[in-house]
Coordinates of C-alpha atoms and ligand atoms in Angstrom, one line a residue:
M1 CA -16.4 35.9 -25.4
R2 CA -17.3 38.9 -23.2
L3 CA -18.0 42.6 -24.8
L4 CA -18.4 45.8 -23.0
L5 CA -19.5 48.2 -25.9
I6 CA -19.1 52.2 -25.2
H7 CA -20.2 54.8 -28.0
A8 CA -17.6 57.2 -27.5
D9 CA -16.7 60.6 -28.9
E10 CA -13.3 59.8 -28.2
L11 CA -10.9 57.0 -27.5
R12 CA -6.9 58.2 -26.7
Y13 CA -4.4 55.0 -25.8
W14 CA -0.7 54.9 -24.8
V15 CA 1.4 51.9 -24.4
T16 CA 3.4 52.0 -21.1
K17 CA 5.1 48.4 -20.8
K18 CA 4.9 44.8 -22.5
A19 CA 2.8 42.8 -19.9
I20 CA 3.6 39.2 -21.7
K21 CA 5.9 37.4 -24.0
E22 CA 3.3 36.9 -26.5
A23 CA 2.4 40.2 -26.4
E24 CA 1.1 41.0 -30.4
E25 CA 3.6 43.2 -32.4
L26 CA 3.6 46.4 -31.5
E27 CA 2.4 48.8 -34.5
K28 CA 1.9 51.9 -32.3
K29 CA 2.9 53.4 -29.6
E30 CA -0.3 55.5 -29.2
D31 CA -3.3 56.4 -31.2
G32 CA -6.8 57.6 -30.8
F33 CA -10.0 57.5 -32.3
E34 CA -12.7 59.9 -32.7
D35 CA -16.4 59.4 -32.8
C36 CA -16.4 55.6 -32.7
L37 CA -18.0 52.4 -31.1
V38 CA -15.0 51.3 -28.4
V39 CA -15.7 47.4 -27.9
F40 CA -13.8 46.0 -24.7
W41 CA -13.2 42.3 -25.4
A42 CA -12.4 39.3 -23.1
S43 CA -11.9 36.2 -24.4
E44 CA -12.8 32.7 -22.2
K45 CA -11.3 29.3 -22.3
S46 CA -14.4 27.8 -23.8
D47 CA -14.3 30.4 -27.0
E48 CA -11.6 28.0 -28.1
E49 CA -13.3 24.9 -29.0
N50 CA -15.5 27.0 -31.2
L51 CA -14.0 30.3 -32.8
D52 CA -15.2 30.7 -36.2
V53 CA -18.5 30.5 -34.4
I54 CA -17.5 32.9 -31.9
S55 CA -16.1 35.6 -33.8
K56 CA -19.2 35.2 -36.1
N57 CA -21.1 35.7 -33.2
A58 CA -19.6 38.7 -32.0
A59 CA -19.2 39.8 -35.3
D60 CA -22.7 40.2 -35.9
E61 CA -23.9 41.1 -32.4
I62 CA -21.4 44.5 -33.1
E63 CA -22.8 45.1 -35.6
N64 CA -26.3 45.3 -34.4
V65 CA -25.1 47.7 -31.8
A66 CA -23.0 49.7 -34.3
R67 CA -25.9 50.1 -36.9
Q68 CA -28.4 51.1 -34.2
I69 CA -26.2 54.0 -33.3
N70 CA -25.0 54.6 -36.4
A71 CA -21.3 54.2 -35.3
K72 CA -19.6 53.6 -38.6
R73 CA -15.6 52.9 -36.9
I74 CA -15.3 50.4 -34.4
V75 CA -12.3 49.7 -32.0
L76 CA -11.3 46.8 -30.3
Y77 CA -9.5 46.9 -27.4
P78 CA -8.6 44.1 -24.8
Y79 CA -9.7 44.3 -21.6
V80 CA -9.0 40.8 -19.8
H81 CA -10.7 42.2 -16.6
L82 CA -14.2 41.4 -17.8
L83 CA -14.3 37.9 -17.0
F84 CA -14.5 38.2 -13.8
G85 CA -12.4 35.3 -12.7
A86 CA -13.7 32.8 -15.6
E87 CA -11.1 31.1 -17.4
P88 CA -9.0 33.1 -20.3
S89 CA -8.8 31.3 -23.3
T90 CA -4.8 30.9 -24.4
K91 CA -2.9 34.5 -25.2
T92 CA -2.3 33.1 -29.1
R93 CA -6.4 32.2 -29.7
A94 CA -7.8 35.5 -27.9
I95 CA -5.3 37.3 -30.6
E96 CA -6.7 35.0 -33.5
L97 CA -10.2 35.6 -32.6
K98 CA -9.5 39.4 -32.2
D99 CA -8.4 39.0 -35.7
K100 CA -11.1 37.3 -37.2
I101 CA -13.4 39.4 -35.4
L102 CA -11.5 42.6 -37.2
D103 CA -11.9 41.1 -40.2
L104 CA -15.3 40.2 -39.9
L105 CA -16.2 43.9 -39.5
K106 CA -13.9 45.2 -42.1
E107 CA -16.0 43.0 -44.9
K108 CA -19.3 44.6 -43.1
G109 CA -17.6 47.5 -44.5
F110 CA -16.8 49.3 -40.8
E111 CA -13.4 51.1 -40.4
V112 CA -11.7 49.2 -37.9
G113 CA -8.8 50.0 -35.3
K114 CA -7.8 48.0 -32.2
A115 CA -5.3 48.8 -29.1
P116 CA -2.4 46.2 -28.8
F117 CA -2.8 42.9 -27.1
G118 CA -0.5 42.0 -24.5
Y119 CA 0.4 45.5 -23.0
Y120 CA 0.2 47.7 -20.4
K121 CA -1.5 50.9 -21.3
G122 CA -3.6 54.3 -20.5
F123 CA -6.6 55.5 -21.8
E124 CA -8.5 58.5 -22.1
L125 CA -12.4 57.6 -23.2
K126 CA -15.3 60.0 -23.4
C127 CA -18.4 58.4 -23.4
K128 CA -21.3 59.8 -25.2
G129 CA -23.6 59.7 -22.7
H130 CA -26.7 58.8 -24.8
P131 CA -29.1 55.4 -23.7
L132 CA -27.4 53.1 -25.9
S133 CA -23.8 54.4 -25.7
E134 CA -23.0 51.9 -22.8
L135 CA -23.9 48.1 -23.4
S136 CA -22.4 44.4 -22.4
R137 CA -22.6 41.1 -23.9
V138 CA -21.6 37.8 -23.4
I139 CA -21.2 35.7 -27.0
G140 CA -21.5 31.7 -26.7
E141 CA -22.6 29.6 -29.2
K142 CA -26.2 30.0 -29.6
E143 CA -26.0 29.3 -33.3
V144 CA -23.8 26.1 -32.6
G145 CA -25.2 24.8 -36.1
E146 CA -22.2 25.9 -38.0
E147 CA -19.7 23.5 -36.7
I148 CA -22.1 21.2 -36.4
S149 CA -23.5 21.3 -40.2
K150 CA -19.7 20.9 -41.0
A151 CA -20.1 17.7 -39.7
L152 CA -23.3 16.9 -41.4
K153 CA -22.0 17.7 -45.0
E154 CA -18.8 15.7 -44.3
E155 CA -21.3 12.7 -44.1
E156 CA -23.1 14.1 -47.2
K157 CA -20.2 13.8 -48.9
L158 CA -20.1 10.5 -48.6
K159 CA -21.4 9.0 -51.8
S160 CA -23.8 6.1 -51.2
Y161 CA -25.0 3.6 -53.5
W162 CA -28.8 2.0 -53.0
Y163 CA -30.0 -1.8 -53.5
I164 CA -32.1 -4.2 -52.3
L165 CA -30.4 -7.6 -50.9
D166 CA -33.5 -10.4 -51.6
L167 CA -33.3 -13.7 -50.1
E168 CA -31.6 -15.3 -52.8
G169 CA -28.5 -12.6 -51.9
N170 CA -29.0 -10.6 -55.2
L171 CA -27.7 -7.0 -54.8
I172 CA -30.1 -5.4 -57.1
P173 CA -29.5 -1.5 -57.3
V174 CA -32.9 0.0 -56.4
E175 CA -34.2 1.3 -59.6
K176 CA -33.9 -2.2 -61.1
F177 CA -36.2 -3.9 -58.3
D178 CA -39.5 -4.7 -59.0
F179 CA -41.6 -3.3 -55.6
S180 CA -45.1 -4.5 -57.0
N181 CA -44.6 -7.0 -53.6
F182 CA -43.2 -4.8 -51.5
K183 CA -44.7 -1.5 -51.2
N184 CA -43.6 -0.5 -47.8
L185 CA -40.2 -1.1 -49.0
K186 CA -40.3 0.9 -51.9
K187 CA -41.8 3.8 -49.7
F188 CA -38.5 3.5 -47.2
A189 CA -36.4 3.4 -50.2
D190 CA -37.8 6.2 -51.6
Y191 CA -37.3 8.1 -48.1
E192 CA -34.2 7.4 -47.3
I193 CA -32.7 8.3 -51.1
A194 CA -34.4 11.3 -50.6
K195 CA -33.0 12.2 -47.3
V196 CA -35.5 15.2 -46.5
R197 CA -36.1 15.5 -43.0
T198 CA -38.1 18.4 -42.1
V199 CA -41.8 17.9 -41.6
E200 CA -44.6 19.8 -42.9
K201 CA -47.2 18.1 -41.9
E202 CA -48.2 17.3 -38.3
P203 CA -48.4 13.6 -38.1
I204 CA -51.5 12.4 -36.7
H205 CA -49.8 10.9 -33.0
V206 CA -49.2 14.2 -32.2
K207 CA -53.1 14.3 -32.0
L208 CA -53.7 10.8 -30.7
M209 CA -50.6 11.2 -27.9
R210 CA -52.7 14.5 -26.6
K211 CA -56.2 12.7 -26.9
L212 CA -55.2 9.8 -25.3
E213 CA -53.4 11.7 -22.7
L214 CA -50.3 10.4 -22.9
A215 CA -48.0 13.1 -24.0
D216 CA -47.9 16.7 -25.1
Y217 CA -45.0 19.7 -25.8
E218 CA -44.0 21.3 -22.6
P219 CA -43.7 25.0 -23.4
G220 CA -41.8 25.4 -20.5
S221 CA -38.6 24.0 -21.5
D222 CA -36.8 23.4 -24.9
P223 CA -38.6 22.5 -27.7
G224 CA -38.4 18.5 -28.3
N225 CA -38.2 17.7 -24.5
L226 CA -41.8 16.6 -23.7
R227 CA -44.1 16.0 -20.8
W228 CA -45.7 12.6 -19.7
Y229 CA -48.9 12.3 -18.0
P230 CA -49.5 9.0 -16.5
K231 CA -51.0 6.8 -19.0
G232 CA -47.9 7.6 -21.1
R233 CA -45.6 7.3 -18.2
L234 CA -47.2 3.8 -17.6
I235 CA -46.9 2.7 -21.5
K236 CA -43.5 4.4 -21.3
S237 CA -41.8 2.5 -18.2
L238 CA -43.3 -0.9 -19.3
L239 CA -41.6 -0.4 -23.1
E240 CA -38.4 0.5 -20.7
E241 CA -38.7 -2.4 -18.4
Y242 CA -38.9 -4.9 -21.2
V243 CA -36.3 -3.9 -23.4
G244 CA -33.9 -3.7 -20.0
M245 CA -35.3 -7.6 -19.1
L246 CA -34.6 -8.6 -23.1
A247 CA -30.6 -7.0 -22.2
V248 CA -30.0 -8.9 -19.1
K249 CA -31.0 -12.2 -20.6
F250 CA -28.8 -11.3 -23.2
N251 CA -26.2 -11.3 -20.6
A252 CA -25.8 -7.8 -20.4
M253 CA -24.7 -5.8 -17.6
E254 CA -26.9 -2.8 -16.8
V255 CA -24.8 0.5 -15.8
E256 CA -25.8 3.8 -15.2
S257 CA -23.3 6.6 -16.5
P258 CA -23.2 10.1 -15.8
V259 CA -25.5 12.6 -18.4
M260 CA -22.6 15.1 -19.3
Y261 CA -18.9 15.0 -20.4
D262 CA -15.9 17.7 -20.3
F263 CA -15.9 19.0 -23.6
E264 CA -12.3 19.1 -23.2
H265 CA -11.6 15.3 -22.0
P266 CA -8.8 14.7 -24.9
N267 CA -10.7 11.1 -26.1
L268 CA -13.5 12.9 -26.4
A269 CA -12.8 16.3 -28.1
E270 CA -11.8 14.9 -30.8
Y271 CA -14.6 12.3 -31.2
L272 CA -17.2 14.9 -30.9
H273 CA -15.8 16.9 -34.0
R274 CA -16.3 14.1 -35.7
F275 CA -19.4 13.0 -34.9
P276 CA -22.6 14.5 -36.5
A277 CA -24.7 15.0 -33.9
R278 CA -25.9 18.2 -32.1
Q279 CA -25.3 18.9 -29.0
Y280 CA -26.3 20.7 -25.8
I281 CA -23.5 22.8 -23.8
V282 CA -23.7 23.4 -20.1
I283 CA -21.7 25.5 -18.9
S284 CA -20.5 25.3 -14.9
G285 CA -18.1 27.5 -14.0
N286 CA -15.3 28.1 -15.9
K287 CA -16.1 24.3 -17.7
K288 CA -18.2 23.5 -20.7
Y289 CA -19.8 20.2 -21.0
F290 CA -22.1 18.6 -23.1
L291 CA -25.0 16.6 -22.7
R292 CA -24.5 12.7 -24.1
F293 CA -26.5 11.7 -27.3
A294 CA -25.8 8.1 -25.9
A295 CA -24.4 5.9 -23.6
C296 CA -21.1 5.6 -25.4
F297 CA -18.7 7.8 -23.7
G298 CA -19.6 6.6 -20.2
Q299 CA -19.5 3.2 -21.5
Y300 CA -16.4 3.6 -23.0
L301 CA -15.2 5.1 -19.8
I302 CA -16.0 2.3 -17.5
M303 CA -14.9 -0.4 -20.3
R304 CA -11.2 0.7 -20.5
D305 CA -10.9 0.8 -16.4
M306 CA -12.2 -2.9 -16.6
T307 CA -10.0 -5.8 -16.6
T308 CA -11.8 -8.4 -19.0
S309 CA -9.9 -11.6 -20.1
Y310 CA -10.3 -13.0 -23.6
K311 CA -12.2 -16.2 -21.8
Q312 CA -15.1 -13.4 -20.7
L313 CA -15.7 -12.1 -23.9
P314 CA -17.9 -10.8 -25.1
V315 CA -18.5 -8.7 -22.3
R316 CA -21.9 -6.7 -22.5
L317 CA -22.6 -3.3 -20.8
Y318 CA -26.3 -2.0 -20.9
E319 CA -27.8 1.1 -19.7
L320 CA -31.2 2.9 -20.2
T321 CA -30.5 6.4 -21.0
R322 CA -33.0 8.5 -19.6
Y323 CA -31.9 10.9 -21.6
S324 CA -30.0 11.0 -24.5
F325 CA -29.7 14.4 -26.0
R326 CA -29.5 15.7 -29.4
R327 CA -30.2 18.9 -30.5
E328 CA -32.0 18.6 -33.9
Q329 CA -33.1 21.3 -36.0
K330 CA -36.2 23.1 -34.9
G331 CA -38.3 21.9 -37.9
E332 CA -37.0 18.4 -37.4
L333 CA -38.6 18.1 -34.3
V334 CA -41.9 16.4 -34.3
G335 CA -44.1 14.7 -31.3
L336 CA -42.4 11.5 -30.5
R337 CA -40.6 10.6 -33.6
R338 CA -38.0 13.5 -33.2
L339 CA -37.0 14.7 -29.8
R340 CA -33.9 16.4 -28.3
A341 CA -34.3 14.6 -25.1
F342 CA -35.3 11.1 -25.5
T343 CA -35.2 7.2 -23.6
M344 CA -32.4 5.1 -25.1
P345 CA -31.6 1.7 -24.5
D346 CA -27.5 1.7 -25.2
M347 CA -25.6 -1.7 -25.2
H348 CA -22.0 -1.9 -26.0
T349 CA -20.2 -4.8 -26.4
L350 CA -16.3 -5.6 -26.4
V351 CA -15.7 -8.9 -28.8
K352 CA -12.3 -10.3 -29.4
D353 CA -11.8 -10.0 -33.2
M354 CA -14.0 -9.5 -36.2
E355 CA -15.1 -13.1 -36.3
Q356 CA -16.5 -12.7 -32.8
A357 CA -18.0 -9.4 -33.9
K358 CA -20.4 -11.0 -36.7
E359 CA -21.4 -13.5 -34.6
E360 CA -22.3 -10.7 -32.0
F361 CA -23.8 -8.7 -34.5
L362 CA -26.3 -11.7 -35.6
E363 CA -27.1 -12.6 -32.0
Q364 CA -27.9 -9.0 -31.4
F365 CA -29.9 -8.9 -34.7
K366 CA -32.2 -11.5 -33.8
L367 CA -32.4 -10.0 -30.0
C368 CA -34.1 -6.9 -32.3
L369 CA -36.2 -8.8 -34.6
K370 CA -38.2 -9.8 -31.4
W371 CA -38.2 -6.8 -30.1
I372 CA -40.1 -5.2 -32.9
K373 CA -42.1 -8.2 -33.6
D374 CA -43.2 -8.7 -29.7
L375 CA -44.3 -5.1 -30.4
G376 CA -46.4 -6.1 -33.5
L377 CA -44.8 -3.2 -35.5
E378 CA -44.3 -3.7 -39.6
F379 CA -40.8 -2.7 -40.3
E380 CA -38.2 -2.3 -43.3
I381 CA -34.5 -3.3 -42.8
A382 CA -31.7 -1.4 -43.8
I383 CA -28.5 -2.2 -43.7
R384 CA -25.3 -0.2 -44.3
F385 CA -21.9 -1.5 -45.4
W386 CA -18.7 0.1 -46.2
R387 CA -17.7 -1.6 -49.4
E388 CA -14.5 -3.3 -49.0
F389 CA -16.7 -4.8 -45.9
Y390 CA -19.5 -5.9 -48.2
E391 CA -17.5 -7.7 -50.5
E392 CA -16.1 -9.8 -48.1
N393 CA -18.8 -10.9 -46.2
R394 CA -21.8 -11.3 -48.9
E395 CA -23.0 -14.4 -47.2
F396 CA -23.3 -13.1 -43.5
A397 CA -25.7 -10.6 -45.6
K398 CA -27.6 -12.6 -46.8
K399 CA -28.1 -14.2 -43.6
L400 CA -29.6 -11.5 -42.6
V401 CA -31.9 -11.3 -44.9
N402 CA -32.8 -14.8 -44.5
L403 CA -33.2 -14.2 -40.7
A404 CA -35.7 -11.6 -41.2
G405 CA -37.1 -13.3 -44.0
K406 CA -37.5 -10.2 -46.1
P407 CA -35.4 -8.3 -48.5
A408 CA -33.8 -5.4 -47.3
L409 CA -32.7 -1.6 -48.4
I410 CA -28.7 -2.0 -49.0
E411 CA -26.9 1.3 -48.6
I412 CA -23.0 1.3 -49.5
W413 CA -19.9 3.5 -49.2
D414 CA -16.9 3.6 -51.2
K415 CA -15.3 5.4 -48.2
R416 CA -15.4 3.9 -44.6
P417 CA -18.0 6.4 -43.2
F418 CA -17.1 7.2 -39.9
Y419 CA -16.2 4.5 -37.6
F420 CA -18.3 1.5 -38.5
V421 CA -17.6 -1.0 -41.1
M422 CA -21.3 -1.9 -41.2
K423 CA -24.5 -1.5 -39.6
F424 CA -28.3 -2.3 -39.5
E425 CA -31.4 -0.4 -38.8
F426 CA -34.9 -1.4 -38.7
N427 CA -37.2 1.1 -39.7
V428 CA -41.4 2.0 -39.3
I429 CA -43.1 3.8 -42.1
D430 CA -45.7 6.8 -40.5
T431 CA -48.8 7.8 -42.1
L432 CA -47.5 10.6 -43.6
D433 CA -44.6 7.9 -45.8
K434 CA -41.6 9.0 -43.3
A435 CA -39.4 6.4 -42.1
S436 CA -38.0 6.5 -38.5
A437 CA -35.3 3.9 -37.4
L438 CA -36.1 2.3 -34.2
S439 CA -33.6 -1.0 -33.1
T440 CA -30.0 -0.7 -34.7
V441 CA -26.8 -2.6 -34.3
Q442 CA -23.4 -1.2 -35.7
I443 CA -19.8 -2.7 -35.7
D444 CA -16.9 0.1 -34.6
V445 CA -13.8 -0.7 -35.9
E446 CA -12.1 2.4 -34.5
N447 CA -13.2 3.4 -30.8
S448 CA -12.0 0.5 -29.0
E449 CA -8.2 1.6 -29.7
R450 CA -9.1 5.2 -29.6
F451 CA -10.3 5.0 -25.8
G452 CA -8.2 2.3 -25.0
L453 CA -10.6 -0.2 -24.2
G454 CA -9.8 -4.0 -24.2
Y455 CA -8.9 -7.5 -23.3
Y456 CA -6.1 -9.5 -22.1
D457 CA -5.8 -12.7 -24.6
E458 CA -4.1 -15.8 -24.2
E459 CA -0.7 -14.8 -23.1
G460 CA -1.8 -12.1 -20.9
K461 CA -0.8 -9.0 -23.5
R462 CA -3.0 -6.2 -23.8
K463 CA -5.5 -6.4 -26.9
N464 CA -7.8 -3.5 -27.7
G465 CA -10.8 -6.2 -29.9
L466 CA -13.4 -4.2 -31.3
L467 CA -16.7 -2.8 -30.5
L468 CA -20.6 -3.4 -31.1
H469 CA -23.3 -0.4 -30.6
A470 CA -26.5 -1.7 -30.2
S471 CA -30.0 0.0 -29.3
I472 CA -32.6 -3.2 -29.2
S473 CA -35.6 -0.9 -29.4
G474 CA -34.4 2.6 -30.6
A475 CA -35.6 5.3 -28.6
I476 CA -38.6 4.6 -26.5
E477 CA -40.8 7.4 -27.9
R478 CA -40.2 6.5 -31.4
N479 CA -41.7 3.3 -30.4
I480 CA -44.6 4.5 -29.1
Y481 CA -45.1 7.0 -32.3
A482 CA -44.8 3.7 -34.4
I483 CA -47.6 2.0 -32.5
L484 CA -49.8 5.2 -32.9
E485 CA -49.4 5.7 -36.4
Q486 CA -49.4 2.1 -37.4
E487 CA -52.8 1.4 -35.5
W488 CA -54.2 4.6 -37.2
M489 CA -53.2 3.2 -40.5
K490 CA -54.9 0.0 -40.3
K491 CA -57.7 2.0 -39.0
E492 CA -57.7 4.2 -42.2
E493 CA -56.6 1.2 -44.6
K494 CA -58.6 -1.8 -43.1
G495 CA -61.4 0.0 -40.8
K496 CA -59.7 -1.9 -37.9
M497 CA -60.4 -0.1 -34.2
P498 CA -56.8 1.1 -33.2
V499 CA -55.5 -0.7 -30.0
F500 CA -52.1 -0.6 -28.1
P501 CA -50.6 -4.0 -27.2
L502 CA -52.6 -5.4 -24.7
W503 CA -49.5 -5.7 -22.1
L504 CA -49.1 -1.7 -23.0
S505 CA -52.5 -0.4 -22.6
P506 CA -52.9 1.3 -19.7
A507 CA -56.3 0.0 -18.6
Q508 CA -57.1 -3.5 -20.1
V509 CA -60.6 -3.9 -18.7
R510 CA -62.7 -0.9 -18.3
L511 CA -66.1 -2.5 -15.9
I512 CA -69.4 0.0 -16.3
P513 CA -72.1 -0.5 -13.8
V514 CA -75.4 -0.3 -15.3
S515 CA -76.2 1.9 -11.9
E516 CA -74.7 2.9 -8.8
R517 CA -75.7 -0.3 -6.5
F518 CA -73.0 -1.7 -8.8
N519 CA -70.4 0.3 -8.0
E520 CA -68.9 -1.4 -5.0
Y521 CA -69.4 -5.0 -6.7
A522 CA -67.3 -3.5 -9.8
L523 CA -64.5 -2.1 -7.3
R524 CA -64.2 -6.0 -6.0
L525 CA -63.9 -7.4 -9.3
S526 CA -61.7 -4.4 -10.2
E527 CA -59.2 -5.7 -7.2
E528 CA -59.5 -9.2 -8.1
L529 CA -58.6 -8.5 -11.6
E530 CA -55.2 -6.6 -10.4
K531 CA -54.0 -9.1 -8.3
E532 CA -54.4 -11.9 -11.6
G533 CA -52.3 -8.9 -12.9
I534 CA -54.6 -7.3 -15.0
R535 CA -55.2 -3.6 -15.0
A536 CA -59.6 -2.8 -14.9
D537 CA -60.7 0.4 -13.8
I538 CA -64.4 1.7 -13.3
D539 CA -66.4 3.7 -14.9
D540 CA -68.8 5.2 -12.3
R541 CA -69.5 8.6 -13.7
N542 CA -73.2 10.0 -14.3
E543 CA -73.5 8.8 -17.7
S544 CA -75.5 6.7 -19.6
V545 CA -74.0 3.3 -20.1
S546 CA -74.1 3.5 -24.1
K547 CA -72.3 6.8 -23.6
K548 CA -70.1 5.1 -21.4
I549 CA -69.1 2.5 -23.9
F550 CA -68.4 5.1 -26.1
L551 CA -65.9 6.6 -24.3
A552 CA -64.1 3.6 -23.5
E553 CA -64.1 3.0 -27.2
E554 CA -62.3 6.4 -27.5
E555 CA -59.9 5.3 -25.0
W556 CA -59.0 2.3 -27.0
I557 CA -59.8 -0.1 -24.4
P558 CA -59.3 -3.7 -25.2
Y559 CA -62.3 -5.3 -23.2
I560 CA -65.6 -3.8 -22.4
V561 CA -67.9 -5.0 -19.5
V562 CA -71.3 -3.7 -18.7
I563 CA -72.0 -4.8 -14.8
G564 CA -75.6 -5.7 -13.8
E565 CA -77.7 -7.9 -12.1
R566 CA -77.0 -11.1 -14.5
E567 CA -73.2 -10.6 -13.6
M568 CA -73.0 -9.6 -10.3
E569 CA -75.4 -13.2 -10.2
G570 CA -72.4 -15.1 -11.7
K571 CA -73.6 -15.7 -15.2
K572 CA -71.4 -14.9 -18.2
W573 CA -70.0 -11.6 -19.1
K574 CA -70.5 -10.1 -22.4
V575 CA -67.1 -8.5 -23.2
R576 CA -66.8 -6.1 -26.0
I577 CA -63.4 -7.2 -27.6
R578 CA -61.7 -4.4 -29.4
E579 CA -59.4 -6.5 -31.2
E580 CA -62.3 -8.1 -33.0
N581 CA -63.4 -4.5 -34.0
G582 CA -65.9 -3.9 -30.9
K583 CA -67.5 -8.0 -31.2
I584 CA -69.6 -9.0 -28.0
V585 CA -68.5 -12.3 -27.2
E586 CA -70.0 -14.1 -23.9
M587 CA -67.4 -15.4 -21.5
S588 CA -67.0 -16.4 -18.1
K589 CA -64.9 -14.4 -15.6
E590 CA -62.3 -16.5 -15.4
E591 CA -62.4 -17.2 -19.4
L592 CA -61.4 -13.0 -19.6
I593 CA -58.9 -13.5 -16.9
R594 CA -56.8 -16.8 -18.7
T595 CA -57.3 -14.5 -22.3
I596 CA -55.7 -11.6 -21.2
K597 CA -52.9 -13.7 -19.3
E598 CA -52.1 -15.6 -21.8
K599 CA -51.5 -12.9 -24.0
T600 CA -49.8 -10.6 -21.9
K601 CA -47.3 -13.7 -20.9
G602 CA -43.6 -13.1 -20.9
F603 CA -44.2 -9.0 -20.4
P604 CA -44.0 -6.9 -17.3
F605 CA -46.6 -5.8 -15.5
K606 CA -47.3 -2.7 -13.2
S607 CA -50.7 -1.7 -11.8
L608 CA -53.1 1.2 -13.2
P609 CA -51.6 4.6 -12.9
L610 CA -54.4 6.3 -12.0
P611 CA -57.9 6.1 -9.1
K612 CA -59.5 3.1 -10.0
L613 CA -62.6 5.3 -10.4
L614 CA -62.9 7.7 -13.4
S615 CA -64.9 10.2 -11.5
K616 CA -62.3 10.6 -9.3
R617 CA -59.9 11.3 -12.3
P618 CA -58.6 14.5 -13.2
K619 CA -58.5 15.4 -17.6
F620 CA -54.6 16.0 -18.4
G621 CA -53.9 18.3 -20.8
K622 CA -55.9 21.7 -22.0
Ligands
ZN1 ZN1 -22.5 3.5 -29.0

């Protein structure tokens, strides 16, 4: 919506002719106002989606101006020419918008008037001419919060019931479960039931992501959009590659879809309003787009145009979204845990019927278990059901907890929550006892039909089938958060040196020459190690050996080797092993190579993302 505000001594108008058939009823053929704020207004197409928000924002802005210039009387005057070629909203919506604004201004205590909409008019205007007497404003959805909070409130209205499902298949109300052997499950249940999402204290990983030169906030962007330094980028890209490898091995087909979608798309609009995500809006030309919050839409639209036979089901599409966008509330944004732009592997599976959906769900549950165990993360399981579905599938639920080998938190809704009948998530608990979801799979019973997805059955008839949504790992950034937090917890609770999983460590081996004389030999060694798929770097800086060992430990380097005369002569190396809390173990070069190769087997490898010589490296971050 666009406004031109003029503080006037006088406005007079007179109607000459009706201009459009939707013109509003004419109350007065001519009228005049003295000492008033005249608001010329025009409503554009994009206002239609959010009349409530736009009218509120417009009324607030008009009030602001009126208070500044001390105007008590406000007159709204329709003036479509303010759009300068942008697409206008429909006439009826424009009238509706104007009426809403008039009502709001009345509520704010102003005397209001208007010129009729839909007529040719003559007018005379006498502007006061002081510095604030002519202003223009573009009204958008700067406080998009409102529409969205409606959706969130819907979610809150869904009453849920909390239980623990044990390995015998007993569904025990949370308050009756004995948590004495399940401390983390207790923390998780408490967190989930309280549903407090704001973060008062900074979790430790924020300090660590900076200290380890992984990532940092980017003040030049919107909050929750981060910058990544070479070491962080390496870790992130290895995780991205690995999750993609798992998906492809699982027979998913990798695709790529756009990051933004038409707000007006007939299928999407309805879905958008039900989905409680907060959207980034992009205005381009006359059109309004939203940035994707997952790959759902992109993959639906691909699936809709696919020709699929029942014999080919289940059919799985996979995409690593970089990025998915959610305008989370500012108070909820923190470090790598909750972002506004994040990287999420997203897989959608089209299945024939509920039986196949359950089979597939089980397989995807196993795949997620593999992921989280490969990362060495401690996790708690939440499984959420629509009650009716749970009652019919008790055995199925029991099978899941047995596969994981531990009890799970169960949430049960009386009403069907949105479009799914069940889903699970693996959650990690951080040093502040907050929980975050990683892997997740949902059975969706609505969107296949809504978006016209489907397959051809035995008789050649088109059927919709059902959909599964899966993120094998959850947000990649969040996995790094989980590793940092949990490693720190091990240090605090067990005195263990924190370390990255070996395949993710930016440098796996640090070579420390005792003097400059050994630099070249160390360089040759590092190249040899690289050929074996091992990242090694060399601290050639002008520091004492003990200082260099200390610095390597500060960097969480898994293996530290001091290189001197003995080593060059081919004697056994003295290797400081971080995983064993810095214990020094004698091993030959070949033994070290074998150890690392065994531990990183099956994981992707990338070369060192920085110069091998530490003296050549800039320091990242302030
Ligand atoms: Zn999805």
